[in-house]
Amino acid sequence: MNSLLSSEKRKALGFIAAVFLLVGATAASILFGLQNFDFVTVIQAYTSYIGSDEQLIIRTSRVPRALTAAVIGSSLAIAGVLLQAMTRNPLASPSILGVNAGAALAIVSMLYWYGAVFSFSQLMWFGFIGAGITAGLIFIIAMIGKGGMTPLKLILTGSALASFASSLNSLFMLISNATLEGALYWLTGSVSNSSMVHTLQMLPYFIAAWIIAWSMSRSLNVMSMGDDVATGLGQRTMWTKVLTIVVVVVLAGGSVALAGPISFVGIMIPHISRWLIGNDHRWLLPYSAVLGGAFLLLADLLSRFLLVAKEVPVGVTTAILGVPFVVLLVRRKALGQY
Amino acid sequence: MVSIKWKRENSSDHHGRTLVSLTIVSLIALLVVTTLLSVGLGSLYIPILDVLKAIIGVGEDKYELIVMQLRLPRVVAALLVGAAMAISGTILQALIRNPLASPDLMGTTSGATAAVVAAITIMNGEISVGWLPLAALLGGCLASTLTYVLAWKNGSSPLRMAMIGVVVSSAMGALTIYFTLAGPLHMVSQALGWMAGTVYGTSWNHVLYLTPWVVGCAAIAFFQSRNLNVLELGDSIATGVGMKVERKRFLFIALSVILASSAVGIAGGISFVGLMAPHMARKLVGNNNRVILLVSAILGAFFVLLADLVGRTVFVPMDVPAGIFTALLGAPFFIYLLFKQVNRV
């Protein structure tokens, strides 16, 4: 595959540029919004805290929000890379395969049955379990029948499961009189109410998943060539696949527990990274992580300005940005086989 | 594949005719009984005989109010919406020769939903219900055209259309939430309940607005069904027997979009009915589209009626939108169809 940056040196330089983009996006996300701040105010909020309104906004709203957006963007992008490598399907991603919707369903249904009695770490585990069950279901259903797990079967199964899960979600929310805000939150993801505590609680799991993903990059390179080649080269494909799914489940389930189902990050970012640096997962994973974080930060920034005096959930912005991209992708690529 | 279809159709025409008529008659009987039962069931149970009396106008006063003003308009709206969705799906499936085609997968439903929510919130809820079907129509047309055009690449492949449809639908879903938030806060809950697809709170007014669209389009579709049979055989055969293919196809697509959109305009996104009903109809009565249209309309009406009945009686005092139940039933059915389709290719 021809990529934009071919030599190792250029890839490294490109990576540094991407990191700068991420840092810039983080700074912009903290500084701009309904109220604009300057750097001095932000630094003072942490060095000489006096409890003024501005410092409060920075410490309790802007910084947690930026951190959460960056972490979730990276996680969803990595999950997308893993799913695309494993299924060898350019359209695979946690939202299209319904994993996000399944995680949301698990959390919403537990909230419905037991009320708001759970701590965040319990919700987090519900998210993991929901994502795990959905992922399992999709792969099992898609493997039945002639031809095995074709890309088309995976995607249509995923979209049917996602609409199944989200209609159950609406059912639970409507019969439990949940607040409207809650309803919108679980239908489209948002990072506007992120709390620092929750994000920090989730961070160790995410970091572990990132490291495992990156350490698997050689196996992923082999796996994306197909099962036959991988087995021929002496890889234990089953073991790699199981590990991949576990990592995806942690990343997607955790993201949903933090911010609700956010779509299209996991599908766009891997493709953009692949276009930049090709198919080598040792580079692809870090690039996707950095670009995914930057993308979600910028999308979140944009969603603060889409409506006057109100905020749009970031999931709406990513969907609006992502759809033209996926349409192009379907027209150019996914249809090779059809 | 075409030749196989021909054979099957001929054979079903020969020895299936009485069976088909019998099926239709019993389905109609079932629908009528369910309708009456559904009017009778609710927080106050009304026996079937009293329902009948109230409808004719000789019943007790207390029953007459409930039946005529509250339950009957709702039930009639459910029947119309279901039939409209089912006919729309039948036309699409025959036209695109794609068993996965349905107003939901073409983006029609979600486009119409986005347009109606936009109309509600931008006009601050002061819009007459008569305009909603028009807004829905506009949105439905736009979204389905978008799907059709974007999926066009040296002809329109059914599977590519399904994929693009999924994507267009999710874009429309995002737009819907955007419009929901753009309006004043008190409109959000109205829009949200409506999005899930419900016939709650429909009055004779709604029924009045919906009826001409549904009945008119259904009648045209029914009388043109012979052309639909020909179109189903493919463009070259249709041209060969002297049909103006493009013109007829446009007519049918317009009918399908109008039917689906006007249903959405009244009841919101009641999903998967347009997918399920035609399939079951085809299983029951074979391949003649005139019969399929009729049977699938009956089945569609039956589904929505039942979904609405469950929604308003099982979760008392909550009124759960019918669209949720049709989706719960429809998603597994869709997966089943998918496998049949993929395994045949």
XYZ file of C-alpha atoms in Angstrom:
683
model
C 0.000 0.000 0.000
C 1.338 3.415 -0.916
C 1.338 5.837 1.942
C 2.133 9.480 2.222
C 5.108 9.117 4.561
C 7.282 6.219 3.475
C 10.631 6.371 5.281
C 11.008 5.703 9.003
C 12.456 9.165 9.529
C 9.492 10.893 7.934
C 7.106 8.766 9.960
C 8.847 9.835 13.144
C 8.699 13.493 12.110
C 5.036 13.107 11.189
C 4.372 11.560 14.575
C 5.931 14.514 16.336
C 3.713 16.825 14.266
C 0.668 14.761 15.265
C 1.644 15.023 18.930
C 1.870 18.796 18.545
C -1.600 18.739 17.009
C -2.880 16.827 20.041
C -1.246 19.271 22.451
C -2.621 22.224 20.504
C -6.119 20.716 20.453
C -5.954 20.096 24.208
C -4.916 23.688 24.832
C -7.661 25.021 22.550
C -10.222 22.821 24.257
C -9.256 24.222 27.668
C -9.022 27.849 26.532
C -12.026 28.384 24.248
C -15.753 27.960 24.784
C -18.607 30.025 26.094
C -15.941 31.831 28.076
C -12.421 32.299 26.759
C -9.405 32.162 29.040
C -5.715 32.858 28.611
C -2.787 30.666 29.574
C -1.965 32.614 32.695
C -5.427 32.056 34.151
C -5.214 28.321 33.472
C -1.829 27.998 35.139
C -2.916 30.127 38.073
C -5.956 27.890 38.564
C -3.517 25.181 39.629
C -0.643 27.192 41.166
C -2.474 29.898 43.110
C -6.010 28.647 43.590
C -8.351 31.249 45.092
C -11.692 29.740 44.102
C -12.809 32.404 41.652
C -15.456 31.519 39.056
C -12.946 31.292 36.253
C -10.646 28.997 38.179
C -13.592 26.809 39.124
C -14.685 26.461 35.516
C -11.166 25.524 34.491
C -10.611 23.011 37.258
C -13.999 21.312 37.318
C -15.159 21.604 33.722
C -12.597 22.439 31.069
C -9.623 20.336 32.109
C -11.593 17.144 32.922
C -13.479 17.539 29.690
C -10.342 17.931 27.609
C -8.658 14.982 29.293
C -11.711 12.751 28.831
C -12.119 13.687 25.181
C -8.454 12.970 24.463
C -8.484 9.612 26.277
C -11.720 8.441 24.683
C -10.730 9.587 21.215
C -7.500 7.607 21.456
C -9.227 4.530 22.852
C -11.955 4.427 20.219
C -9.437 4.927 17.420
C -7.278 2.063 18.740
C -10.340 -0.156 19.068
C -11.137 0.651 15.452
C -7.638 -0.300 14.292
C -7.812 -3.606 16.163
C -11.247 -4.511 14.800
C -10.270 -3.606 11.255
C -7.122 -5.702 11.455
C -8.895 -8.652 12.995
C -11.888 -8.746 10.654
C -9.950 -7.429 7.656
C -12.940 -5.226 7.112
C -12.450 -1.541 6.346
C -15.789 -0.613 7.903
C -15.336 -2.374 11.241
C -15.449 -0.075 14.253
C -16.996 -0.196 17.722
C -19.982 1.936 16.737
C -20.827 0.302 13.403
C -20.554 -3.175 14.907
C -22.930 -2.174 17.702
C -20.432 -2.717 20.544
C -21.003 0.837 21.800
C -24.775 0.457 21.764
C -24.491 -2.861 23.628
C -22.353 -1.321 26.360
C -24.831 1.540 26.701
C -27.682 -0.958 26.926
C -25.986 -2.867 29.761
C -25.507 0.311 31.779
C -28.977 1.692 31.103
C -30.710 -1.575 31.950
C -28.846 -1.900 35.273
C -29.754 1.703 36.093
C -33.339 0.908 35.209
C -33.594 -2.187 37.381
C -31.710 -0.980 40.420
C -31.879 2.811 40.207
C -28.939 5.141 40.576
C -27.228 3.169 43.345
C -24.045 2.261 41.521
C -20.598 3.696 41.917
C -18.782 4.613 38.749
C -16.474 1.608 38.932
C -19.503 -0.687 38.940
C -20.969 1.098 35.913
C -17.617 0.682 34.235
C -17.808 -3.074 34.668
C -21.358 -3.136 33.319
C -19.993 -1.317 30.283
C -17.265 -3.948 29.860
C -19.742 -6.801 30.217
C -22.228 -5.245 27.788
C -19.530 -4.610 25.217
C -18.237 -8.142 25.680
C -21.607 -9.801 25.219
C -22.402 -7.738 22.137
C -19.027 -8.381 20.550
C -19.430 -12.104 21.201
C -22.933 -12.142 19.752
C -21.947 -10.266 16.614
C -19.026 -12.539 15.860
C -21.034 -15.686 16.530
C -23.986 -14.557 14.409
C -21.746 -13.368 11.605
C -19.817 -16.639 11.510
C -22.939 -18.748 10.973
C -23.834 -19.539 7.413
C -22.026 -19.946 4.178
C -18.872 -17.952 3.487
C -17.989 -17.325 7.136
C -17.565 -13.840 8.472
C -17.920 -11.619 5.407
C -17.573 -7.852 5.864
C -21.133 -7.257 4.755
C -22.617 -9.760 7.180
C -20.652 -8.240 10.045
C -21.825 -4.737 9.285
C -25.472 -5.441 8.686
C -25.601 -7.721 11.750
C -23.951 -4.990 13.763
C -26.351 -2.332 12.579
C -29.358 -4.536 13.306
C -28.042 -5.322 16.800
C -27.313 -1.643 17.385
C -30.853 -0.628 16.494
C -32.165 -3.466 18.677
C -30.078 -2.234 21.605
C -30.960 1.406 21.174
C -34.675 0.696 20.968
C -34.413 -1.293 24.226
C -32.565 1.715 25.630
C -35.420 4.030 24.686
C -37.868 1.566 26.212
C -36.075 1.548 29.563
C -35.717 5.295 29.604
C -39.314 5.973 28.687
C -40.808 3.621 31.271
C -38.486 4.737 34.051
C -39.116 8.469 33.551
C -35.410 9.107 33.361
C -34.399 12.680 32.770
C -34.227 13.871 29.224
C -30.630 14.790 29.604
C -29.897 11.210 30.614
C -31.798 9.931 27.618
C -29.866 12.009 25.126
C -26.660 11.108 26.921
C -27.130 7.376 26.395
C -28.269 7.750 22.803
C -25.451 10.013 21.650
C -22.252 10.392 23.571
C -21.182 13.605 25.229
C -18.150 14.665 27.234
C -19.615 17.900 28.596
C -20.238 16.556 32.115
C -17.052 14.581 32.513
C -15.600 14.298 35.971
C -11.905 14.102 36.650
C -12.371 11.359 39.248
C -14.143 9.017 36.850
C -11.648 9.552 34.076
C -8.709 8.954 36.393
C -10.394 5.804 37.691
C -10.696 4.504 34.141
C -7.257 5.596 32.991
C -5.244 2.598 34.304
C -7.473 0.160 32.378
C -7.121 2.232 29.241
C -3.366 2.525 29.573
C -3.046 -1.211 30.079
C -5.174 -1.826 26.990
C -3.102 0.634 24.938
C 0.129 -1.058 25.951
C -1.203 -4.537 25.211
C -2.462 -3.328 21.829
C 0.894 -1.829 20.950
C 2.802 -4.892 22.067
C 0.587 -6.951 19.765
C 1.367 -4.838 16.717
C 3.576 -7.455 15.080
C 0.907 -10.123 15.489
C -1.641 -7.668 14.107
C 0.547 -7.136 11.042
C 0.509 -10.865 10.454
C -3.160 -11.275 11.295
C -4.236 -8.614 8.821
C -2.778 -10.774 6.060
C -5.380 -13.413 6.731
C -5.782 -16.533 8.834
C -3.994 -18.864 6.428
C -0.871 -16.753 6.242
C -0.898 -16.184 9.981
C -1.187 -19.893 10.743
C 1.479 -20.627 8.151
C 3.850 -18.210 9.849
C 3.313 -20.047 13.119
C 0.960 -17.620 14.837
C -1.589 -18.918 17.287
C -4.446 -17.011 15.613
C -7.125 -17.974 18.115
C -5.132 -16.618 21.045
C -4.387 -13.352 19.241
C -8.017 -12.916 18.306
C -9.252 -13.496 21.842
C -6.745 -11.012 23.218
C -7.731 -8.472 20.552
C -11.404 -8.784 21.449
C -10.638 -8.372 25.160
C -8.696 -5.180 24.472
C -11.465 -3.835 22.219
C -14.072 -4.610 24.850
C -12.142 -2.734 27.534
C -11.577 0.272 25.277
C -15.107 0.498 23.876
C -16.929 -0.443 27.092
C -14.858 1.980 29.130
C -15.436 4.811 26.670
C -19.182 4.253 26.770
C -19.194 4.208 30.582
C -17.388 7.556 30.575
C -19.126 9.390 27.765
C -21.889 7.330 26.185
C -21.725 5.889 22.655
C -19.665 8.161 20.387
C -19.665 7.070 16.781
C -17.394 7.332 13.750
C -14.103 8.069 15.565
C -13.188 4.391 15.413
C -13.769 4.214 11.701
C -12.371 7.512 10.404
C -9.127 7.801 12.313
C -7.623 4.393 11.409
C -8.203 5.131 7.737
C -6.633 8.555 7.928
C -3.623 7.117 9.736
C -3.330 4.318 7.219
C -3.395 6.837 4.421
C -0.558 8.691 6.161
C 1.785 5.888 7.132
C 0.564 2.619 5.615
C -0.359 -0.677 7.152
C 2.395 -1.261 9.699
C 0.659 -1.527 13.056
C 3.756 -0.495 14.987
C 3.192 2.992 13.552
C -0.513 2.745 12.890
C -1.482 2.298 16.539
C 0.363 5.312 17.981
C -0.667 7.513 15.058
C -4.313 6.521 15.451
C -4.175 7.087 19.202
C -2.763 10.585 18.872
C -4.940 11.606 15.938
C -8.057 10.096 17.547
C -7.506 12.144 20.698
C -6.937 15.301 18.671
C -9.991 14.631 16.510
C -12.366 14.176 19.427
C -10.985 17.275 21.158
C -11.566 19.357 18.035
C -15.018 17.848 17.451
C -15.894 18.691 21.054
C -14.615 22.228 20.569
C -16.718 22.553 17.411
C -19.835 21.254 19.155
C -19.629 24.146 21.628
C -20.173 26.586 18.771
C -22.706 24.735 16.588
C -25.652 26.213 18.477
C -25.834 29.611 20.112
C -25.703 29.390 23.914
C -26.240 25.603 23.915
C -24.046 22.602 23.482
C -24.507 19.810 21.010
C -23.398 16.358 22.236
C -20.051 15.587 20.655
C -21.502 12.356 19.216
C -23.672 14.446 16.897
C -20.659 16.373 15.641
C -18.594 13.251 15.007
C -21.510 11.679 13.123
C -21.973 14.736 10.925
C -18.242 14.878 10.212
C -17.946 11.123 9.788
C -20.777 10.321 7.418
C -19.353 11.867 4.235
C -16.126 10.067 4.997
C -17.747 6.659 5.372
C -19.841 7.143 2.243
C -16.659 7.746 0.281
C -15.119 4.700 1.894
C -18.044 2.450 0.984
C -17.969 3.660 -2.585
C -14.235 3.216 -2.994
C -13.282 0.240 -0.913
C -15.693 -1.968 0.883
C -17.352 -2.924 -2.320
C -14.381 -4.643 -3.838
C -16.069 -7.916 -2.977
C -19.578 -6.968 -3.976
C -32.902 -16.723 -10.852
C -35.484 -14.995 -13.010
C -36.547 -18.223 -14.637
C -36.984 -19.937 -11.286
C -39.205 -17.106 -10.177
C -41.338 -17.414 -13.283
C -41.952 -21.084 -12.700
C -42.884 -20.562 -9.113
C -45.311 -17.813 -9.995
C -47.047 -19.881 -12.631
C -47.428 -22.849 -10.379
C -48.798 -20.789 -7.528
C -51.290 -19.269 -9.946
C -52.592 -22.679 -10.927
C -53.395 -24.478 -7.752
C -53.043 -21.785 -5.126
C -55.916 -19.505 -5.977
C -58.516 -20.772 -3.508
C -55.845 -21.092 -0.860
C -54.798 -17.492 -1.439
C -58.365 -16.197 -1.213
C -58.855 -18.200 1.953
C -55.694 -16.720 3.463
C -56.794 -13.195 2.636
C -60.268 -13.664 4.043
C -59.016 -15.166 7.292
C -56.381 -12.422 7.664
C -59.042 -9.742 7.228
C -61.249 -11.483 9.795
C -58.309 -11.660 12.204
C -57.557 -7.971 11.684
C -61.166 -6.919 12.296
C -61.426 -8.959 15.487
C -58.098 -7.653 16.777
C -59.157 -4.104 15.989
C -62.369 -4.453 17.974
C -60.563 -6.150 20.860
C -57.909 -3.465 20.827
C -60.532 -0.739 21.059
C -62.057 -2.583 23.996
C -58.832 -3.131 25.933
C -57.327 -0.438 28.078
C -57.567 1.049 31.549
C -61.329 0.564 31.249
C -62.307 -2.735 29.652
C -65.193 -2.477 27.219
C -66.797 -5.712 25.979
C -66.707 -6.248 22.238
C -70.467 -5.896 21.836
C -70.446 -2.518 23.546
C -67.598 -1.427 21.304
C -69.681 -2.321 18.262
C -72.701 -0.514 19.650
C -70.632 2.578 20.394
C -69.242 2.631 16.875
C -72.697 2.435 15.313
C -73.827 5.138 17.714
C -76.308 3.231 19.882
C -73.990 2.484 22.824
C -73.896 3.906 26.325
C -72.653 7.478 26.598
C -69.620 6.743 28.758
C -68.457 4.053 26.355
C -69.137 6.181 23.332
C -66.836 8.962 24.521
C -63.953 6.588 25.189
C -64.414 4.594 22.020
C -65.106 7.362 19.559
C -62.877 10.138 20.907
C -59.965 8.314 22.498
C -59.415 4.768 21.342
C -60.823 4.498 17.847
C -58.839 7.369 16.273
C -55.690 5.917 17.750
C -56.441 2.432 16.487
C -57.350 3.681 13.022
C -54.139 5.731 12.902
C -52.167 2.614 13.863
C -53.846 0.620 11.095
C -53.180 3.303 8.481
C -49.570 3.786 9.537
C -48.872 0.065 9.476
C -50.483 -0.418 6.088
C -48.623 2.567 4.632
C -45.249 1.313 5.864
C -45.922 -2.197 4.605
C -46.997 -1.098 1.119
C -44.031 1.221 0.891
C -41.695 -1.650 1.755
C -43.389 -4.023 -0.694
C -42.955 -1.570 -3.555
C -39.302 -0.956 -2.715
C -38.478 -4.636 -2.446
C -40.041 -5.415 -5.804
C -38.547 -2.363 -7.447
C -34.964 -2.647 -6.315
C -35.260 -6.431 -6.421
C -33.659 -6.417 -3.027
C -35.200 -8.350 -0.162
C -33.374 -6.075 2.281
C -34.938 -2.896 0.933
C -37.315 -1.058 3.220
C -38.082 2.556 4.031
C -35.880 2.243 7.144
C -32.844 1.000 5.284
C -33.199 3.554 2.485
C -33.031 6.373 5.017
C -36.608 7.473 4.223
C -37.865 7.019 7.777
C -34.938 8.718 9.463
C -34.916 11.572 6.940
C -38.614 12.204 7.471
C -38.059 12.068 11.238
C -35.291 14.660 11.065
C -37.452 16.962 8.951
C -40.447 16.710 11.280
C -38.372 17.326 14.401
C -36.845 20.321 12.646
C -40.310 21.616 11.760
C -41.573 21.118 15.329
C -38.652 22.797 17.060
C -38.074 25.620 14.596
C -41.751 26.571 14.614
C -41.738 26.269 18.424
C -44.485 23.644 18.388
C -46.987 26.016 16.811
C -47.169 24.061 13.597
C -50.436 22.475 12.487
C -50.409 18.676 12.227
C -51.455 19.087 8.624
C -48.030 20.405 7.724
C -46.102 17.627 9.409
C -46.726 15.031 6.678
C -45.475 17.576 4.146
C -42.322 18.226 6.152
C -41.897 14.479 6.507
C -42.371 14.046 2.784
C -39.674 16.575 2.016
C -37.214 14.981 4.437
C -38.038 11.460 3.317
C -37.555 12.375 -0.355
C -34.260 14.115 0.319
C -32.792 11.277 2.357
C -33.858 8.480 0.021
C -32.619 10.405 -3.021
C -29.344 10.902 -1.206
C -29.041 7.165 -0.539
C -29.930 6.294 -4.112
C -27.503 8.789 -5.643
C -24.636 7.996 -3.290
C -25.023 4.270 -3.898
C -25.031 4.739 -7.660
C -21.830 3.548 -9.269
C -22.310 1.886 -12.652
C -25.801 0.927 -11.572
C -27.181 0.480 -8.099
C -26.070 -2.631 -6.242
C -28.590 -3.778 -3.594
C -25.918 -4.458 -0.997
C -24.156 -1.158 -1.530
C -27.493 0.560 -1.152
C -28.049 -1.222 2.165
C -24.665 -0.069 3.453
C -25.050 3.536 2.292
C -28.563 3.492 3.721
C -27.198 2.553 7.150
C -24.765 5.446 6.972
C -27.303 8.001 5.705
C -29.711 6.917 8.446
C -27.113 7.535 11.119
C -26.419 10.990 9.675
C -30.139 11.753 9.823
C -30.217 10.477 13.401
C -27.469 12.937 14.319
C -29.317 15.768 12.571
C -32.470 14.832 14.477
C -30.703 15.200 17.805
C -29.197 18.465 16.609
C -32.631 19.869 15.776
C -34.047 18.508 19.025
C -31.515 20.550 20.941
C -31.842 23.600 18.708
C -35.412 24.229 19.842
C -36.749 25.402 23.199
C -36.367 22.967 26.074
C -40.018 22.032 26.508
C -40.152 20.772 22.935
C -37.410 18.232 23.548
C -39.567 15.689 25.351
C -42.287 15.919 22.724
C -39.769 15.399 19.956
C -38.054 12.542 21.763
C -41.203 10.528 22.400
C -42.292 11.170 18.870
C -38.971 9.987 17.428
C -39.468 6.555 18.930
C -42.654 6.154 16.904
C -45.983 6.406 18.636
C -49.648 6.848 17.799
C -50.279 8.186 21.305
C -52.611 11.166 21.333
C -53.747 10.925 17.736
C -57.126 12.485 17.079
C -59.554 12.256 14.180
C -57.709 15.277 12.831
C -54.542 13.234 12.365
C -56.489 10.414 10.775
C -58.139 12.891 8.438
C -54.783 14.243 7.303
C -53.275 10.812 6.864
C -56.121 9.031 5.080
C -56.033 10.716 1.655
C -52.289 10.133 1.282
C -52.417 6.500 2.311
C -55.609 5.506 0.536
C -54.713 7.411 -2.622
C -51.224 5.997 -2.937
C -52.325 2.500 -1.966
C -55.023 2.554 -4.644
C -52.586 3.705 -7.336
C -50.073 1.075 -6.276
C -52.732 -1.606 -6.323
C -53.992 -0.763 -9.798
C -50.453 -0.415 -11.141
C -49.307 -3.677 -9.570
C -49.184 -5.422 -12.943
C -46.404 -3.017 -13.920
C -44.643 -3.783 -10.673
C -44.664 -7.475 -11.593
C -43.014 -6.642 -14.918
C -40.446 -4.297 -13.385
C -39.475 -7.029 -10.957
C -38.255 -9.128 -13.878
C -35.542 -6.604 -14.670
C -35.083 -3.598 -16.905
C -34.345 -5.439 -20.111
C -37.436 -7.646 -19.983
C -39.589 -4.692 -18.967
C -38.299 -2.647 -21.911
C -38.775 -5.686 -24.111
C -42.479 -5.912 -23.382
C -42.837 -2.243 -24.254
C -42.885 -0.566 -20.861
C -41.573 2.937 -20.268
C -39.289 1.707 -17.519
C -37.874 4.930 -16.119
C -41.264 6.612 -15.896
C -42.899 3.687 -14.134
C -39.987 3.286 -11.767
C -40.176 6.935 -10.822
C -43.896 6.599 -10.146
C -43.363 3.647 -7.833
C -40.480 5.217 -5.939
C -42.584 8.354 -5.460
C -45.486 6.275 -4.152
C -43.247 4.415 -1.752
C -41.625 7.569 -0.399
C -44.965 9.370 -0.016
C -46.476 6.425 1.862
C -43.567 6.036 4.261
C -43.151 9.745 4.854
C -46.795 10.486 5.537
C -46.857 7.634 8.046
C -43.793 9.094 9.732
C -45.446 12.508 9.682
C -48.197 11.201 11.946
C -46.555 8.496 14.004
C -42.784 9.033 13.915
C -40.222 6.381 13.146
C -42.076 3.085 13.393
C -39.322 0.890 12.090
C -38.964 -2.515 10.464
C -42.672 -2.924 9.589
C -41.860 -2.088 5.980
C -39.279 -4.852 6.015
C -41.160 -7.622 7.796
C -44.666 -7.401 6.368
C -43.770 -7.859 2.676
C -41.622 -10.894 3.453
C -44.302 -12.637 5.419
C -46.826 -11.758 2.728
C -44.618 -13.275 0.056
C -44.215 -16.432 2.150
C -47.986 -16.675 2.514
C -49.306 -15.914 -0.952
C -46.571 -16.322 -3.545
C -45.159 -13.850 -6.018
C -47.982 -11.845 -7.554
C -47.488 -8.276 -6.371
C -51.179 -7.393 -6.464
C -51.909 -10.029 -3.826
C -48.709 -9.301 -1.937
C -49.603 -5.612 -1.672
C -52.965 -6.442 -0.146
C -51.713 -9.082 2.276
C -48.677 -7.083 3.344
C -50.885 -4.027 4.019
C -53.091 -6.180 6.267
C -50.065 -7.649 8.057
C -48.443 -4.239 8.501
C -51.628 -2.814 9.979
C -51.823 -5.843 12.267
C -48.225 -5.398 13.522
C -48.557 -1.747 14.403
C -51.952 -2.342 15.998
C -50.512 -5.099 18.166
C -47.375 -3.139 19.032
C -49.480 -0.179 20.085
C -51.801 -2.412 22.108
C -48.868 -3.914 24.007
C -47.329 -0.463 24.473
C -50.387 1.060 26.077
C -51.652 -1.878 28.151
C -48.619 -3.809 29.452
C -46.639 -0.958 30.990
C -49.524 0.962 32.586
C -49.378 3.836 33.480
C -46.606 4.407 30.931
C -47.476 4.640 27.279
C -44.606 3.005 25.402
C -44.204 3.942 21.726
C -45.198 1.192 19.302
C -41.997 1.744 17.326
C -39.947 0.233 20.131
C -41.739 -3.102 19.860
C -41.621 -3.229 16.090
C -37.868 -2.609 16.310
C -37.402 -5.314 18.939
C -39.197 -7.786 16.712
C -37.755 -6.492 13.470
C -34.034 -6.495 14.241
C -33.758 -10.281 14.733
C -35.948 -10.807 11.680
C -33.589 -8.622 9.692
C -30.607 -10.716 10.759
C -32.450 -13.849 9.680
C -33.177 -12.335 6.251
C -29.615 -11.223 5.925
C -28.386 -14.761 6.228
C -30.804 -16.085 3.699
C -29.698 -13.339 1.309
C -25.960 -13.744 1.815
C -26.118 -17.511 1.603
C -27.835 -17.338 -1.735
C -25.308 -14.992 -3.369
